Amino acid sequence: MKKRISILLLGAAAALCLTACGDSGGPGQEQNSGQEAPQEPNGDKSAAQENSEKDNEAASEEPGSSENTKITFVLDWTPNTNHTGVYVAQAKGYFEEAGLEVEIIQPPEDGATLLVAGGGAQFGVDFQDSLAPAFAGGNPLPVTAVAGIIQHNTSGLVSLKEQGIDSPKKMEGHTYATWNLDTEQAILKYVMEQDGGDFSKLDMIPSTVSDVVTALGTDVDLVWIYYAWDGVATQVKGMETNYISFADLDEALDYYSPVIIANNDFLKQNPDQAKAFLAAVKKGYEFAIASPQEAAQILCEAVPELDQEMVLESQKWLADQYQADASSWGVIDGARWDGFYRWLFDNGVMDEEIPQGTGYSNEYLE
């Protein structure tokens, strides 16, 4: 789903920028912290921009109350343990304590980022690799990554142990379920060649895998997964697998997946509410880190169709991953953020280099 949406984002970002952005300067202005905060484009405002501003002004107003701020938070996919901290903040009353009324919704067909950019949601979830088209060119989408949900990239390639694929070179002669995305294939080519392999010898099968456990029982040998969910799913099913972690292969591939993004107009007009929202979310993830079993129960109560065993095991695995070695939950490492976008340019994925400091800010985690 995430990969399919990134295709839509690439085309739709250009269309939205043409109608919504007009002439603009860089995506942010320098702050004392060295991070970049949102900046209004120069020139006349389009109807799309005005709608975004009106939506965000309305979000800060509650009929009959000047204390509650309505927030819409859009997920990137169906609810899962990437989102637990938000559900904990909801269930534990952290949002209410902060004077916020938060609605959690699932994404539209064209994804969370376009909804956030257009003002239909104030916050949402996306992935750094998928966001690259949004920040490319002179008219970036008006969104900013304001927190890293998981501190390190937990994505990689899974295969059955019996296939013997324990290094990228050994992917030669095997089948891989591909989304046919430039970033995806550039990463695969890079890791195989760095290991002395021949990318042309990887058999690419166009496929959108929705069930990794089932897919590995077919003619598919390798699947790109996010370990916290699909990797844990293979463990729960008792499958013996090999897993190749991209972050372990090259520091440049240790990008952020996933992140919380915010609408730039909302951040500019409502900085205190944005900080309050992130403070409540941070408290939710800190709870999930300290009490994974109770956090799993909260998520399952909110989304009863989830597999309880799967959620619990995933939650336990993520307890050490949400913050990992960062000073606190959510902080985005600027060097790693910029390093990945530089890697995309150096490897021909992007026609233009995304300027350093573009697309993220730690300012609202204060």
CSV table of C-alpha atoms in Angstrom, one decimal:
chain,number,residue,atom,x,y,z
A,1,MET,CA,0.0,0.0,0.0
A,2,LYS,CA,2.7,2.5,1.0
A,3,LYS,CA,4.7,1.8,-2.2
A,4,ARG,CA,1.6,2.1,-4.4
A,5,ILE,CA,0.7,5.4,-2.8
A,6,SER,CA,4.2,6.8,-3.4
A,7,ILE,CA,3.5,6.4,-7.2
A,8,LEU,CA,0.3,8.5,-6.8
A,9,LEU,CA,2.2,11.0,-4.7
A,10,LEU,CA,4.8,11.6,-7.4
A,11,GLY,CA,2.2,12.6,-9.9
A,12,ALA,CA,-0.2,14.3,-7.6
A,13,ALA,CA,2.5,16.3,-5.9
A,14,ALA,CA,3.3,17.9,-9.2
A,15,ALA,CA,-0.4,18.6,-9.9
A,16,LEU,CA,-1.0,20.0,-6.4
A,17,CYS,CA,2.1,22.2,-6.6
A,18,LEU,CA,1.0,23.7,-9.9
A,19,THR,CA,-2.4,24.6,-8.5
A,20,ALA,CA,-1.5,25.3,-4.9
A,21,CYS,CA,2.1,26.6,-4.6
A,22,GLY,CA,2.8,29.1,-7.3
A,23,ASP,CA,6.3,30.7,-7.1
A,24,SER,CA,8.0,29.9,-3.8
A,25,GLY,CA,11.3,30.1,-2.1
A,26,GLY,CA,12.8,27.2,-0.1
A,27,PRO,CA,10.5,25.0,1.9
A,28,GLY,CA,11.6,26.4,5.2
A,29,GLN,CA,13.3,29.2,6.9
A,30,GLU,CA,16.4,28.8,9.1
A,31,GLN,CA,15.7,28.5,12.9
A,32,ASN,CA,18.1,29.0,15.8
A,33,SER,CA,18.1,25.2,16.2
A,34,GLY,CA,19.5,24.6,12.7
A,35,GLN,CA,16.3,22.9,11.6
A,36,GLU,CA,13.9,24.3,9.1
A,37,ALA,CA,10.4,25.3,9.8
A,38,PRO,CA,7.5,25.8,7.3
A,39,GLN,CA,7.4,28.9,5.2
A,40,GLU,CA,4.6,30.4,3.2
A,41,PRO,CA,5.2,30.4,-0.6
A,42,ASN,CA,5.6,33.9,-2.1
A,43,GLY,CA,3.0,35.3,-4.5
A,44,ASP,CA,-0.8,35.1,-4.5
A,45,LYS,CA,-2.6,32.4,-2.7
A,46,SER,CA,-4.4,29.8,-4.8
A,47,ALA,CA,-7.8,28.4,-3.9
A,48,ALA,CA,-6.1,25.2,-2.7
A,49,GLN,CA,-3.9,27.2,-0.3
A,50,GLU,CA,-6.8,29.3,1.0
A,51,ASN,CA,-8.9,26.1,1.6
A,52,SER,CA,-6.0,24.7,3.5
A,53,GLU,CA,-5.7,27.8,5.7
A,54,LYS,CA,-9.4,27.9,6.3
A,55,ASP,CA,-9.5,24.2,7.3
A,56,ASN,CA,-6.6,24.7,9.7
A,57,GLU,CA,-8.2,27.8,11.2
A,58,ALA,CA,-11.4,25.8,11.7
A,59,ALA,CA,-9.4,23.0,13.3
A,60,SER,CA,-8.4,25.4,16.0
A,61,GLU,CA,-11.9,26.4,16.9
A,62,GLU,CA,-14.5,24.4,18.8
A,63,PRO,CA,-18.1,25.7,18.9
A,64,GLY,CA,-18.9,26.8,22.4
A,65,SER,CA,-15.3,26.3,23.6
A,66,SER,CA,-12.1,28.2,23.2
A,67,GLU,CA,-10.0,25.6,24.9
A,68,ASN,CA,-10.4,22.5,22.6
A,69,THR,CA,-8.6,22.2,19.3
A,70,LYS,CA,-10.0,19.7,16.8
A,71,ILE,CA,-7.2,17.6,15.1
A,72,THR,CA,-7.6,15.1,12.3
A,73,PHE,CA,-4.8,12.5,12.2
A,74,VAL,CA,-4.7,10.4,9.1
A,75,LEU,CA,-3.0,7.0,9.1
A,76,ASP,CA,-0.9,5.7,6.2
A,77,TRP,CA,-2.6,2.3,6.2
A,78,THR,CA,-4.9,0.2,8.4
A,79,PRO,CA,-4.2,0.6,12.1
A,80,ASN,CA,-1.1,-1.3,13.4
A,81,THR,CA,1.7,-1.1,15.9
A,82,ASN,CA,3.3,1.8,14.1
A,83,HIS,CA,0.3,3.8,15.4
A,84,THR,CA,0.0,2.5,18.9
A,85,GLY,CA,1.3,5.7,20.6
A,86,VAL,CA,-1.5,7.7,19.1
A,87,TYR,CA,-4.2,5.2,20.2
A,88,VAL,CA,-2.6,5.2,23.7
A,89,ALA,CA,-2.8,9.0,23.8
A,90,GLN,CA,-6.4,8.8,22.8
A,91,ALA,CA,-7.4,6.1,25.3
A,92,LYS,CA,-5.4,7.5,28.2
A,93,GLY,CA,-6.8,11.0,27.8
A,94,TYR,CA,-3.5,12.6,27.0
A,95,PHE,CA,-5.1,14.5,24.1
A,96,GLU,CA,-8.0,15.7,26.2
A,97,GLU,CA,-5.6,16.9,28.9
A,98,ALA,CA,-3.8,18.9,26.3
A,99,GLY,CA,-7.1,20.6,25.2
A,100,LEU,CA,-7.3,18.6,22.0
A,101,GLU,CA,-10.1,16.6,20.3
A,102,VAL,CA,-8.4,14.2,18.0
A,103,GLU,CA,-10.1,12.1,15.3
A,104,ILE,CA,-8.0,9.2,13.8
A,105,ILE,CA,-8.9,8.3,10.3
A,106,GLN,CA,-7.7,5.9,7.6
A,107,PRO,CA,-6.2,7.3,4.4
A,108,PRO,CA,-8.0,8.1,1.2
A,109,GLU,CA,-7.0,6.3,-2.0
A,110,ASP,CA,-4.3,8.8,-2.9
A,111,GLY,CA,-2.7,8.6,0.5
A,112,ALA,CA,-2.2,10.6,3.7
A,113,THR,CA,0.3,13.2,2.5
A,114,LEU,CA,-2.0,14.8,-0.1
A,115,LEU,CA,-4.8,15.0,2.5
A,116,VAL,CA,-2.5,16.7,5.0
A,117,ALA,CA,-1.0,19.0,2.3
A,118,GLY,CA,-4.5,20.1,1.3
A,119,GLY,CA,-5.6,20.8,4.9
A,120,GLY,CA,-8.0,17.9,5.1
A,121,ALA,CA,-6.0,16.6,8.1
A,122,GLN,CA,-3.5,18.5,10.3
A,123,PHE,CA,-1.3,15.5,11.0
A,124,GLY,CA,-0.6,12.1,9.3
A,125,VAL,CA,1.8,9.3,8.7
A,126,ASP,CA,4.1,8.7,5.8
A,127,PHE,CA,7.6,7.4,5.1
A,128,GLN,CA,10.8,9.4,4.2
A,129,ASP,CA,11.3,7.5,1.0
A,130,SER,CA,7.8,8.1,-0.1
A,131,LEU,CA,8.0,11.8,0.8
A,132,ALA,CA,10.9,12.5,-1.6
A,133,PRO,CA,8.7,13.5,-4.5
A,134,ALA,CA,6.8,15.9,-2.2
A,135,PHE,CA,10.0,17.8,-1.4
A,136,ALA,CA,11.6,17.8,-4.9
A,137,GLY,CA,11.7,20.8,-7.2
A,138,GLY,CA,10.9,24.4,-6.6
A,139,ASN,CA,7.3,24.0,-5.3
A,140,PRO,CA,7.4,21.3,-2.5
A,141,LEU,CA,4.2,20.2,-0.9
A,142,PRO,CA,3.3,22.1,2.2
A,143,VAL,CA,4.0,19.4,4.7
A,144,THR,CA,6.8,18.8,7.3
A,145,ALA,CA,7.9,15.7,9.1
A,146,VAL,CA,7.7,16.6,12.8
A,147,ALA,CA,8.6,13.3,14.5
A,148,GLY,CA,10.1,10.0,13.7
A,149,ILE,CA,7.8,7.2,14.9
A,150,ILE,CA,10.5,4.6,14.7
A,151,GLN,CA,14.1,5.9,15.1
A,152,HIS,CA,15.7,3.6,12.6
A,153,ASN,CA,14.7,2.0,9.3
A,154,THR,CA,13.3,-1.5,10.1
A,155,SER,CA,12.6,-2.5,6.5
A,156,GLY,CA,14.5,-5.2,4.6
A,157,LEU,CA,14.1,-8.3,2.6
A,158,VAL,CA,12.7,-11.6,3.9
A,159,SER,CA,13.0,-15.1,2.5
A,160,LEU,CA,12.6,-18.6,3.7
A,161,LYS,CA,15.8,-19.9,5.3
A,162,GLU,CA,15.8,-22.9,2.9
A,163,GLN,CA,16.4,-20.5,0.0
A,164,GLY,CA,19.8,-19.7,1.5
A,165,ILE,CA,19.5,-15.9,0.7
A,166,ASP,CA,21.5,-14.5,3.6
A,167,SER,CA,23.3,-11.7,1.7
A,168,PRO,CA,22.3,-9.4,-1.2
A,169,LYS,CA,24.6,-11.2,-3.7
A,170,LYS,CA,22.7,-14.5,-3.1
A,171,MET,CA,19.6,-12.8,-4.4
A,172,GLU,CA,20.8,-13.7,-7.9
A,173,GLY,CA,18.6,-16.2,-9.6
A,174,HIS,CA,15.7,-15.7,-7.2
A,175,THR,CA,12.3,-14.1,-7.6
A,176,TYR,CA,11.3,-10.8,-5.9
A,177,ALA,CA,7.9,-9.3,-5.7
A,178,THR,CA,8.3,-5.7,-7.0
A,179,TRP,CA,6.2,-2.6,-6.9
A,180,ASN,CA,8.3,-1.3,-9.9
A,181,LEU,CA,9.3,1.9,-8.1
A,182,ASP,CA,12.5,3.8,-8.9
A,183,THR,CA,13.6,4.1,-5.3
A,184,GLU,CA,12.8,0.5,-4.5
A,185,GLN,CA,14.8,-0.9,-7.5
A,186,ALA,CA,17.7,1.6,-7.0
A,187,ILE,CA,18.1,0.3,-3.4
A,188,LEU,CA,18.0,-3.3,-4.5
A,189,LYS,CA,20.5,-2.7,-7.3
A,190,TYR,CA,22.8,-0.8,-4.9
A,191,VAL,CA,22.9,-3.4,-2.2
A,192,MET,CA,23.4,-6.3,-4.6
A,193,GLU,CA,26.3,-4.5,-6.4
A,194,GLN,CA,27.9,-3.5,-3.2
A,195,ASP,CA,27.9,-7.1,-2.3
A,196,GLY,CA,29.4,-8.2,-5.6
A,197,GLY,CA,26.1,-9.3,-7.1
A,198,ASP,CA,24.5,-8.7,-10.5
A,199,PHE,CA,21.1,-6.9,-10.2
A,200,SER,CA,20.1,-8.1,-13.7
A,201,LYS,CA,20.0,-11.7,-12.4
A,202,LEU,CA,17.2,-10.9,-9.9
A,203,ASP,CA,13.9,-12.0,-11.4
A,204,MET,CA,11.4,-9.2,-10.7
A,205,ILE,CA,7.8,-10.3,-10.5
A,206,PRO,CA,5.3,-7.3,-10.4
A,207,SER,CA,3.2,-7.9,-7.4
A,208,THR,CA,1.6,-6.2,-4.4
A,209,VAL,CA,2.0,-8.5,-1.5
A,210,SER,CA,-0.7,-8.2,1.2
A,211,ASP,CA,0.2,-11.4,3.1
A,212,VAL,CA,3.9,-12.1,3.4
A,213,VAL,CA,3.4,-15.5,5.0
A,214,THR,CA,1.3,-16.7,2.1
A,215,ALA,CA,3.5,-15.0,-0.5
A,216,LEU,CA,6.6,-16.9,0.6
A,217,GLY,CA,4.7,-20.1,0.0
A,218,THR,CA,4.3,-19.3,-3.7
A,219,ASP,CA,6.8,-18.6,-6.5
A,220,VAL,CA,8.0,-15.5,-4.7
A,221,ASP,CA,11.4,-16.0,-2.9
A,222,LEU,CA,11.9,-12.4,-1.6
A,223,VAL,CA,9.6,-9.8,-0.2
A,224,TRP,CA,10.4,-6.2,1.0
A,225,ILE,CA,8.9,-6.0,4.5
A,226,TYR,CA,8.8,-3.8,7.6
A,227,TYR,CA,10.0,-6.2,10.3
A,228,ALA,CA,7.8,-4.9,13.1
A,229,TRP,CA,4.7,-6.3,11.4
A,230,ASP,CA,5.5,-8.8,8.6
A,231,GLY,CA,8.7,-10.0,10.1
A,232,VAL,CA,7.1,-10.6,13.4
A,233,ALA,CA,4.2,-12.3,11.6
A,234,THR,CA,6.6,-14.9,10.2
A,235,GLN,CA,7.9,-15.5,13.7
A,236,VAL,CA,4.4,-15.9,15.1
A,237,LYS,CA,3.7,-18.5,12.4
A,238,GLY,CA,6.9,-20.4,13.3
A,239,MET,CA,8.5,-19.8,9.9
A,240,GLU,CA,12.3,-20.0,9.6
A,241,THR,CA,13.5,-17.1,7.6
A,242,ASN,CA,16.5,-15.0,6.6
A,243,TYR,CA,16.2,-11.3,6.9
A,244,ILE,CA,18.5,-8.7,5.2
A,245,SER,CA,18.2,-5.3,6.9
A,246,PHE,CA,18.9,-2.3,4.7
A,247,ALA,CA,20.0,-0.2,7.7
A,248,ASP,CA,22.6,-2.8,8.5
A,249,LEU,CA,24.0,-2.8,5.0
A,250,ASP,CA,24.6,1.0,4.6
A,251,GLU,CA,24.2,4.0,6.8
A,252,ALA,CA,22.6,5.9,3.9
A,253,LEU,CA,19.7,3.5,3.9
A,254,ASP,CA,18.9,4.0,7.6
A,255,TYR,CA,16.1,6.5,6.7
A,256,TYR,CA,13.0,7.2,8.6
A,257,SER,CA,10.1,4.9,8.2
A,258,PRO,CA,7.6,6.0,9.3
A,259,VAL,CA,7.3,9.6,10.4
A,260,ILE,CA,4.5,12.0,11.5
A,261,ILE,CA,3.9,14.8,9.1
A,262,ALA,CA,2.0,18.0,9.6
A,263,ASN,CA,0.4,20.7,7.4
A,264,ASN,CA,2.6,23.7,7.2
A,265,ASP,CA,-0.2,26.2,7.5
A,266,PHE,CA,-1.4,24.5,10.7
A,267,LEU,CA,2.1,24.6,12.1
A,268,LYS,CA,2.5,28.3,11.4
A,269,GLN,CA,-0.9,29.3,12.6
A,270,ASN,CA,-1.1,27.0,15.6
A,271,PRO,CA,2.4,26.3,16.9
A,272,ASP,CA,1.3,25.8,20.6
A,273,GLN,CA,-1.4,23.3,19.6
A,274,ALA,CA,1.0,21.4,17.3
A,275,LYS,CA,3.5,21.1,20.3
A,276,ALA,CA,0.6,20.0,22.6
A,277,PHE,CA,-0.4,17.4,20.1
A,278,LEU,CA,3.1,16.0,19.7
A,279,ALA,CA,3.7,16.1,23.5
A,280,ALA,CA,0.6,13.9,24.0
A,281,VAL,CA,1.7,11.6,21.2
A,282,LYS,CA,5.2,11.4,22.6
A,283,LYS,CA,3.7,10.4,26.0
A,284,GLY,CA,1.7,7.7,24.2
A,285,TYR,CA,4.8,6.2,22.6
A,286,GLU,CA,6.7,6.4,25.9
A,287,PHE,CA,3.9,4.4,27.5
A,288,ALA,CA,4.1,1.9,24.7
A,289,ILE,CA,7.9,1.6,25.3
A,290,ALA,CA,7.5,1.0,29.0
A,291,SER,CA,4.3,-1.1,28.9
A,292,PRO,CA,4.1,-3.0,25.6
A,293,GLN,CA,1.6,-5.5,26.8
A,294,GLU,CA,-0.9,-2.9,28.0
A,295,ALA,CA,-0.3,-0.8,24.9
A,296,ALA,CA,-1.1,-3.8,22.8
A,297,GLN,CA,-4.3,-4.3,24.7
A,298,ILE,CA,-5.3,-0.6,24.1
A,299,LEU,CA,-4.7,-0.9,20.4
A,300,CYS,CA,-6.7,-4.1,20.2
A,301,GLU,CA,-9.6,-2.6,22.1
A,302,ALA,CA,-9.6,0.3,19.7
A,303,VAL,CA,-9.3,-2.0,16.6
A,304,PRO,CA,-10.8,-5.3,17.7
A,305,GLU,CA,-10.3,-6.9,14.3
A,306,LEU,CA,-6.6,-7.1,14.8
A,307,ASP,CA,-4.9,-10.4,15.8
A,308,GLN,CA,-4.1,-10.0,19.5
A,309,GLU,CA,-1.1,-12.4,19.5
A,310,MET,CA,0.3,-10.6,16.5
A,311,VAL,CA,-0.2,-7.2,18.0
A,312,LEU,CA,1.4,-8.2,21.3
A,313,GLU,CA,4.5,-9.7,19.7
A,314,SER,CA,4.9,-6.7,17.4
A,315,GLN,CA,4.5,-4.4,20.3
A,316,LYS,CA,7.1,-6.2,22.4
A,317,TRP,CA,9.5,-6.0,19.4
A,318,LEU,CA,8.9,-2.3,18.8
A,319,ALA,CA,9.4,-1.4,22.5
A,320,ASP,CA,13.1,-1.2,21.9
A,321,GLN,CA,12.8,0.4,18.4
A,322,TYR,CA,10.5,3.4,18.8
A,323,GLN,CA,13.2,5.5,20.5
A,324,ALA,CA,16.2,3.2,20.2
A,325,ASP,CA,19.4,5.2,20.7
A,326,ALA,CA,17.9,8.7,20.3
A,327,SER,CA,17.9,11.2,23.1
A,328,SER,CA,14.1,11.1,23.2
A,329,TRP,CA,11.2,9.7,21.2
A,330,GLY,CA,10.5,11.4,17.9
A,331,VAL,CA,13.8,13.3,17.3
A,332,ILE,CA,14.8,13.3,13.7
A,333,ASP,CA,18.6,13.0,13.0
A,334,GLY,CA,19.2,15.7,10.4
A,335,ALA,CA,22.4,14.0,9.1
A,336,ARG,CA,20.6,10.8,8.4
A,337,TRP,CA,17.6,12.5,6.9
A,338,ASP,CA,19.7,14.6,4.5
A,339,GLY,CA,22.0,11.6,3.9
A,340,PHE,CA,19.2,9.5,2.4
A,341,TYR,CA,18.0,12.3,0.1
A,342,ARG,CA,21.6,12.9,-1.0
A,343,TRP,CA,21.8,9.1,-1.7
A,344,LEU,CA,18.7,9.3,-3.9
A,345,PHE,CA,20.3,12.0,-6.0
A,346,ASP,CA,23.7,10.4,-6.2
A,347,ASN,CA,22.1,7.2,-7.4
A,348,GLY,CA,20.0,8.8,-10.1
A,349,VAL,CA,16.6,8.4,-8.4
A,350,MET,CA,16.0,12.1,-8.2
A,351,ASP,CA,16.7,14.5,-11.0
A,352,GLU,CA,17.3,17.4,-8.6
A,353,GLU,CA,19.0,17.2,-5.2
A,354,ILE,CA,16.7,17.9,-2.3
A,355,PRO,CA,18.4,20.8,-0.3
A,356,GLN,CA,19.7,20.0,3.2
A,357,GLY,CA,17.3,20.5,6.0
A,358,THR,CA,14.3,20.2,3.7
A,359,GLY,CA,11.1,18.6,4.9
A,360,TYR,CA,11.6,18.0,8.6
A,361,SER,CA,11.7,19.9,11.9
A,362,ASN,CA,12.3,19.0,15.5
A,363,GLU,CA,11.0,22.4,16.7
A,364,TYR,CA,7.5,21.1,17.7
A,365,LEU,CA,8.9,18.3,19.9
A,366,GLU,CA,10.0,20.9,22.5
